[in-house]
Short mmCIF file of C-alpha atoms in Angstrom, two decimals:
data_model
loop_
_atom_site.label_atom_id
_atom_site.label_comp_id
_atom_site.label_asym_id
_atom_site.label_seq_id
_atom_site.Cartn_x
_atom_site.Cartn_y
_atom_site.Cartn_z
CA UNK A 177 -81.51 42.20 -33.89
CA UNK A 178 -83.33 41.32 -37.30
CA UNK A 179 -85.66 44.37 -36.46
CA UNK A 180 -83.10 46.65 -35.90
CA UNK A 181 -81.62 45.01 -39.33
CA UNK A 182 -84.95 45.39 -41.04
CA UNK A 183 -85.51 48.84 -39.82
CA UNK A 184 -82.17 50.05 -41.31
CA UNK A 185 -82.68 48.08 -44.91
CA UNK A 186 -86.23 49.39 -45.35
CA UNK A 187 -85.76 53.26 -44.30
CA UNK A 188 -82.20 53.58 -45.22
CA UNK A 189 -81.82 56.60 -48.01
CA UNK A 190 -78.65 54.91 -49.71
CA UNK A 191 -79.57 51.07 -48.68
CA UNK A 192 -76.53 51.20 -46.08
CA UNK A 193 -76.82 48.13 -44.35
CA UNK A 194 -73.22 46.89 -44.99
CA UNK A 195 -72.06 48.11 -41.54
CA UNK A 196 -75.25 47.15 -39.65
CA UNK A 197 -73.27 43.76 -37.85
CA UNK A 198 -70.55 45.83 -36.93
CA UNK A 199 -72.83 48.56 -35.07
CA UNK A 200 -74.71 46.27 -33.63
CA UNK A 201 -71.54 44.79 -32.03
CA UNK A 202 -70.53 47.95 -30.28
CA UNK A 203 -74.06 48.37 -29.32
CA UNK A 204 -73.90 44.58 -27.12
CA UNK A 205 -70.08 46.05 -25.49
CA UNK A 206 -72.06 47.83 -22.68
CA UNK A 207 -74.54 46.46 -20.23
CA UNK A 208 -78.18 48.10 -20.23
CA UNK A 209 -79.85 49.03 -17.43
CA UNK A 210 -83.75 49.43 -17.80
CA UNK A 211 -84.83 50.74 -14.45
CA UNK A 212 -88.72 49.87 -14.85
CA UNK A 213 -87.63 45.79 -15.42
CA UNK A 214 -86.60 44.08 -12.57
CA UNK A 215 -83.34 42.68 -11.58
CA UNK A 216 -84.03 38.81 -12.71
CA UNK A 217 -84.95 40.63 -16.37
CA UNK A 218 -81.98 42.75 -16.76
CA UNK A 219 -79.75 39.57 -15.77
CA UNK A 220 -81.36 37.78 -18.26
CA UNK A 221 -81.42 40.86 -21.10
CA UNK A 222 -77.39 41.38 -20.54
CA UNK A 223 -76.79 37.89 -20.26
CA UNK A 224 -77.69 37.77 -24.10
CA UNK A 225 -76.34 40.43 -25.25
CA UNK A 226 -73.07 38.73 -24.04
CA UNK A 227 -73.92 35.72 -25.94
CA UNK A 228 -74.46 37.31 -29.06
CA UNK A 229 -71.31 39.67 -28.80
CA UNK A 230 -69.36 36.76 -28.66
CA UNK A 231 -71.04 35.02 -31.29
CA UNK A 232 -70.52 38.43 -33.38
CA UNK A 233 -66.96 38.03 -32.41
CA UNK A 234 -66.15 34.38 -33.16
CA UNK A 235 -68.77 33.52 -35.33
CA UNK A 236 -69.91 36.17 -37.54
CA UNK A 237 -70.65 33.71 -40.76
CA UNK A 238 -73.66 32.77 -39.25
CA UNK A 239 -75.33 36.38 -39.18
CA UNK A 240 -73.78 37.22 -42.20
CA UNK A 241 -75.86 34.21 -44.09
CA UNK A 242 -78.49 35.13 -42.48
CA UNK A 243 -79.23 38.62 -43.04
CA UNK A 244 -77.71 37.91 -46.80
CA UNK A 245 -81.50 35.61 -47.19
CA UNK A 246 -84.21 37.06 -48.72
CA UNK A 247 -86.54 35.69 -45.80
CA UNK A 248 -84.48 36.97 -43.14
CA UNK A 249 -87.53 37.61 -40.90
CA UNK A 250 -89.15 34.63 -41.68
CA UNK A 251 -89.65 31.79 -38.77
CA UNK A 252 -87.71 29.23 -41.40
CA UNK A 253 -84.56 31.10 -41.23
CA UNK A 254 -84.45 32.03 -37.95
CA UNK A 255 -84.64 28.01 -37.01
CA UNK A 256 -82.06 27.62 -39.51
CA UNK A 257 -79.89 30.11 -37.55
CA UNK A 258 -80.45 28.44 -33.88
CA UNK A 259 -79.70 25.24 -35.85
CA UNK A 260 -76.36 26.92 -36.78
CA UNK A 261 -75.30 28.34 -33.61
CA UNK A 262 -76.30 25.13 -31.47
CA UNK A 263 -74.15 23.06 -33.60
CA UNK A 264 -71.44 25.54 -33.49
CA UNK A 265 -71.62 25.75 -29.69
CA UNK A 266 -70.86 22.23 -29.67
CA UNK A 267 -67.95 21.45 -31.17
CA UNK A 268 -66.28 24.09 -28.95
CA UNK A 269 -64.05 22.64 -26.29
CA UNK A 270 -65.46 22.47 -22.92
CA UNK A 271 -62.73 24.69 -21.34
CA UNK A 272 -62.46 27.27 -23.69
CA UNK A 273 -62.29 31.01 -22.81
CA UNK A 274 -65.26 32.64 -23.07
CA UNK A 275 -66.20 36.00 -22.08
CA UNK A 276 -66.73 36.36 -18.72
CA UNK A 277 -69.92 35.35 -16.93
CA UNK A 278 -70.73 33.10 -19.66
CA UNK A 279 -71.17 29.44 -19.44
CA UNK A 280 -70.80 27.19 -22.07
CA UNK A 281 -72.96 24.34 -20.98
CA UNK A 282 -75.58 26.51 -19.31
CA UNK A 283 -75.56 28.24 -22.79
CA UNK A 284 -76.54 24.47 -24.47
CA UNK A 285 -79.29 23.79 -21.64
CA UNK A 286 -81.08 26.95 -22.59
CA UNK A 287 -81.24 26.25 -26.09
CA UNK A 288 -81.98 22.93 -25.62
CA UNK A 289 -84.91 23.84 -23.52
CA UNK A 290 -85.94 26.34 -25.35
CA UNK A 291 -85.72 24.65 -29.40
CA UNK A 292 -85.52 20.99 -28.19
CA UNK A 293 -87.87 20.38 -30.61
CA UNK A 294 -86.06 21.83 -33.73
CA UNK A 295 -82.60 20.76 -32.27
CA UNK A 296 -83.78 16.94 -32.08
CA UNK A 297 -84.79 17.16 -35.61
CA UNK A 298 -81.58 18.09 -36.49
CA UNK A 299 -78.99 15.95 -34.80
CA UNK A 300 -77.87 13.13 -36.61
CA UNK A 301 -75.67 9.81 -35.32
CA UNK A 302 -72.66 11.76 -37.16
CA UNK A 303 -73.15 15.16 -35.12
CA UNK A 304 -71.18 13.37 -32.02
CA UNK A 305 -68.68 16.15 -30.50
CA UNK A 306 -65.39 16.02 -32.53
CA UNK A 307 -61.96 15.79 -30.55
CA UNK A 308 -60.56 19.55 -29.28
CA UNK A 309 -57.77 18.63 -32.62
CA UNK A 310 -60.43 18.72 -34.82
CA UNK A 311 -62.40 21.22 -33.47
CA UNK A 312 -59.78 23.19 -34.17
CA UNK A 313 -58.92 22.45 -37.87
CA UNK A 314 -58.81 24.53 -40.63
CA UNK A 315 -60.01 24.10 -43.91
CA UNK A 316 -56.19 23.82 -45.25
CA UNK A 317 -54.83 21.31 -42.66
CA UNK A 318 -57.23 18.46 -44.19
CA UNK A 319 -54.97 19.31 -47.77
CA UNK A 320 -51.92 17.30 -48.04
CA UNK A 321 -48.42 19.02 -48.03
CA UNK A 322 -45.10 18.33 -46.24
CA UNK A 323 -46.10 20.86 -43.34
CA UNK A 324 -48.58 23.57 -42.61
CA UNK A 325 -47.39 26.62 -44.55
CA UNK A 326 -47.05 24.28 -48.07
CA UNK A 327 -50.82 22.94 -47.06
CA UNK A 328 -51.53 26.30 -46.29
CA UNK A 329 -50.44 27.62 -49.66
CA UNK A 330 -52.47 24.99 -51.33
CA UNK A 331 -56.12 26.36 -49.72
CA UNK A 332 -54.86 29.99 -51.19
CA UNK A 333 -54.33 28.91 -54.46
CA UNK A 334 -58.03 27.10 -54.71
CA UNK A 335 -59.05 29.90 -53.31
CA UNK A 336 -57.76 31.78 -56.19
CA UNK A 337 -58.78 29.39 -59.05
CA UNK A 338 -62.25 29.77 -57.44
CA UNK A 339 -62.37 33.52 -57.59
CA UNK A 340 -60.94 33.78 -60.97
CA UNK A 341 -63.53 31.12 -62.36
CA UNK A 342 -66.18 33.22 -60.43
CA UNK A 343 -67.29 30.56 -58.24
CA UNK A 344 -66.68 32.93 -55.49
CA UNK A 345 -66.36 36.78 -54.36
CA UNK A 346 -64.29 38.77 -51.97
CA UNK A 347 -66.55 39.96 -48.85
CA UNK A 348 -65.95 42.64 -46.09
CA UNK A 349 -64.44 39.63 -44.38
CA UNK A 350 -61.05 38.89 -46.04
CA UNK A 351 -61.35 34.94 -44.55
CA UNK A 352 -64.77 34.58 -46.25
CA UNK A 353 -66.06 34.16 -49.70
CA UNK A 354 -69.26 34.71 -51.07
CA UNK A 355 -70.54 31.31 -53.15
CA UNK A 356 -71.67 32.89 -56.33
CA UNK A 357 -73.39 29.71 -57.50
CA UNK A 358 -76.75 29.74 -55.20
CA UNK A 359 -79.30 28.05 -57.32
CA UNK A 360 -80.60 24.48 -58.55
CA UNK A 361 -77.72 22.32 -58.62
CA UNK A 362 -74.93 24.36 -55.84
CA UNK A 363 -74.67 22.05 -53.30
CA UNK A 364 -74.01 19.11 -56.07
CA UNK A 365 -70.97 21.35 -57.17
CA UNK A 366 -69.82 21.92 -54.01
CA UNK A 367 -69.79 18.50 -53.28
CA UNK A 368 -68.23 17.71 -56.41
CA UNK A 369 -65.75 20.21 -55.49
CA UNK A 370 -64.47 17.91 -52.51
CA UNK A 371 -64.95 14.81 -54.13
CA UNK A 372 -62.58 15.95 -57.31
CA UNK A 373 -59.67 17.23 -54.22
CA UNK A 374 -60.02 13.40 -52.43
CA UNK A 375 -60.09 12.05 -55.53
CA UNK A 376 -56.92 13.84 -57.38
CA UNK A 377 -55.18 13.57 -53.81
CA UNK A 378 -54.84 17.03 -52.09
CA UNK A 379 -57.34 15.58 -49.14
CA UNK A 380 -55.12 14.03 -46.39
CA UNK A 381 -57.09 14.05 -43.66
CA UNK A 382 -60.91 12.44 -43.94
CA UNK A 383 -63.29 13.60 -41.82
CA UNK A 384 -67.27 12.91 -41.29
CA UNK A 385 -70.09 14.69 -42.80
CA UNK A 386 -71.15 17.53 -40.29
CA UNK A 387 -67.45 17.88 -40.39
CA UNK A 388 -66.68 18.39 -43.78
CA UNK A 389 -69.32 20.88 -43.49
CA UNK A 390 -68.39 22.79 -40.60
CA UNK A 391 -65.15 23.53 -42.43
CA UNK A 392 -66.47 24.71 -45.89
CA UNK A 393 -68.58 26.70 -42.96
CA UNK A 394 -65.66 28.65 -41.98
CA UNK A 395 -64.36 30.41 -45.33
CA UNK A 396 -67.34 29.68 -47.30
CA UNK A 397 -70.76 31.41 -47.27
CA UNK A 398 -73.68 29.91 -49.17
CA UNK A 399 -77.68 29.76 -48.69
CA UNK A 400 -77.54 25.84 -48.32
CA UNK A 401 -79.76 24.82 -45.79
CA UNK A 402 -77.36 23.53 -42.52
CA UNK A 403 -79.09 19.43 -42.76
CA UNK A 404 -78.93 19.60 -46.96
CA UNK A 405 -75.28 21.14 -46.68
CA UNK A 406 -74.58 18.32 -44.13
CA UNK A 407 -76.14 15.64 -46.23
CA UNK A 408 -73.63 16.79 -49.69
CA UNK A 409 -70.94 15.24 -47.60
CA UNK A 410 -72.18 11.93 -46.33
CA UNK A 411 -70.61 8.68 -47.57
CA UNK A 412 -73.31 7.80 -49.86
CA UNK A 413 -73.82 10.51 -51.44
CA UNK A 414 -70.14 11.16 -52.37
CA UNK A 415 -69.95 7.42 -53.44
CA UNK A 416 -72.70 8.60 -56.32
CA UNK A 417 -70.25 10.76 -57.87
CA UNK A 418 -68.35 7.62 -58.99
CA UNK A 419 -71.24 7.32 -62.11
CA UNK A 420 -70.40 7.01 -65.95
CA UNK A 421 -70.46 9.90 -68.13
CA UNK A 422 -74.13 9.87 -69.06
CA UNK A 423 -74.92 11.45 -65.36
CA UNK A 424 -74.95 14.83 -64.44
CA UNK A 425 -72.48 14.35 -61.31
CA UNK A 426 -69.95 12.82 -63.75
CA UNK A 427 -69.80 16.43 -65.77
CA UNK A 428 -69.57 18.57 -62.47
CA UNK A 429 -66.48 16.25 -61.21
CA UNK A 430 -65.10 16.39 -64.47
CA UNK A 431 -65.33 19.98 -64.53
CA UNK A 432 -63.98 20.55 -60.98
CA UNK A 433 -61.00 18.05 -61.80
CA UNK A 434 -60.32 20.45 -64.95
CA UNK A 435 -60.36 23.45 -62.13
CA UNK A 436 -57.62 21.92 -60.15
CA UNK A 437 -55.83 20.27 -62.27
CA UNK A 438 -52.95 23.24 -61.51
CA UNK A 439 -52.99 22.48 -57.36
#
C-alpha cells in the first residue's frame, strides 16, 4: 500500500493523492488470482486484502494519519500504525460482524505473532478490553445533557468553537477534523482541552486513559504518537494541570476554559 501511495505522490503531475485511500479500496473489493503462486499464497494474499478493506471501511483514521506523516515509509511509522490497528482490533466485540471469512481472534494471533515484540511494548495495565457499552461510545455520550440528541448537540458546538478558533479543519471526512496545532506543546493542549470540559462540568461519564484516547481517536486526527497520546490522559498527568498560575499548564486550561465558556 505505502508504495503504491508513494508511487502516486512522487510521479503525480498535479500532486493528486487526495483520492489515493479511496482507489485503493476498490482495488481490495475483488479477489486476485496470481496463477504462478500457489494456492496456500493466494489464501494468504486475499486474506489481507480483506483485512485491510475492512479496516479502510471502519477505520480509515488510521491510514489517513499515516499517509498525512512526513515519514510515511519509514519503519517508525509503520510500527506506529500496527500499534494502532492492534489496539483498535481489540476493543471490538468478540461477535461482531465482520466481513466474511474473517476472524477476529485469528486476526489478533497473527499480529501477535508476527509484532509481539512491538505490541508488548505497548500494552499497558490500562489497555484491558473495555465493556461492548463502551466500545461503542461516542465522543458526545461522555458530555453531560438530559439525553443523547442535547449531548449530541453539545460535541457540535465544540466542534464549532474549535474550527472557528482554528484549532481544527474540515477534511474529506465530514466526522473528522484535522488538529491544526501539531508542534511542541499539542498534546498538552489537547489534554488541557479535556481537563477544562471535566473541570467546567460537560464530562459525565469518566473513562481511563487508552480510553479517553480512543475517543479523541475517532473525530480527531493528530501526529501524536499512539503511547504519548495515551499518556496526555492518565490520572497523573491530568492531576498536574491543577498548578498555580506561574506554570505553563495553568495558561493552556485557562485558555481552553475561556474557549468553552459558551457550551
Amino acid at each position: 500500500m505505502l508504495i503504491l501511495y508513494h508511487n502516486r505522490h512522487s510521479f503525480s503531475v498535479d500532486n493528486n493523492t487526495r483520492t489515493y485511500l479511496d482507489d485503493y479500496e476498490k482495488f481490495l473489493q475483488k479477489p486476485v488470482n496470481y496463477w504462478y503462486l500457489n494456492s496456500s499464497k493466494r489464501q494468504r494474499i486475499n486474506l489481507i486484502r480483506r483485512r485491510m478493506w475492512y479496516l479502510l471501511k471502519n477505520n480509515r483514521l488510521v491510514f489517513q494519519q499515516l499517509l498525512a506523516r512526513e515519514d510515511y515509509g519509514s519503519f517508525k511509522a509503520a510500527e506506529q500504525t500496527v500499534q494502532k490497528i492492534y489496539q483498535w482490533l481489540t476493543t471490538l466485540p468478540q461477535e461482531i460482524e465482520l466481513k466474511p471469512e474473517i476472524d477476529l481472534n485469528h486476526w489478533l494471533l497473527d499480529l501477535k505473532l508476527e509484532f509481539h515484540h512491538l505490541l508488548e511494548e505497548s500494552e499497558q495495565p490500562e489497555t484491558e478490553k473495555v465493556s461492548k457499552k463502551q466500545a461503542h461510545l461516542h465522543f458526545h455520550q461522555i458530555l453531560t445533557g438530559r439525553d443523547d440528541s442535547e449531548k449530541r448537540a453539545k460535541f457540535h458546538k465544540l466542534i464549532d468553537v474549535l474550527l472557528k478558533e482554528q484549532w481544527i479543519a474540515g477534511t474529506e471526512n465530514g466526522d473528522v477534523y484535522l488538529f491544526k496545532n501539531n508542534n511542541t506543546g499539542s498534546r498538552l493542549r489537547i489534554a488541557a482541552l479535556y481537563y477544562a470540559l471535566d473541570k467546567l462540568g460537560h464530562i459525565e461519564t469518566r473513562l481511563n486513559a487508552p480510553q479517553i484516547a480512543r475517543l479523541f481517536n475517532s473525530w480527531l486526527s493528530h501526529n501524536i504518537t499512539p503511547d504519548s497520546f495515551v499518556k496526555a490522559f492518565q490520572s497523573e498527568q491530568l492531576d498536574s494541570f491543577n498548578c498555580g498560575p506561574n506554570h505553563n499548564r495553568y495558561k493552556h486550561v485557562q485558555d481552553c476554559k475561556l474557549l468553552i465558556r459558551d457550551l
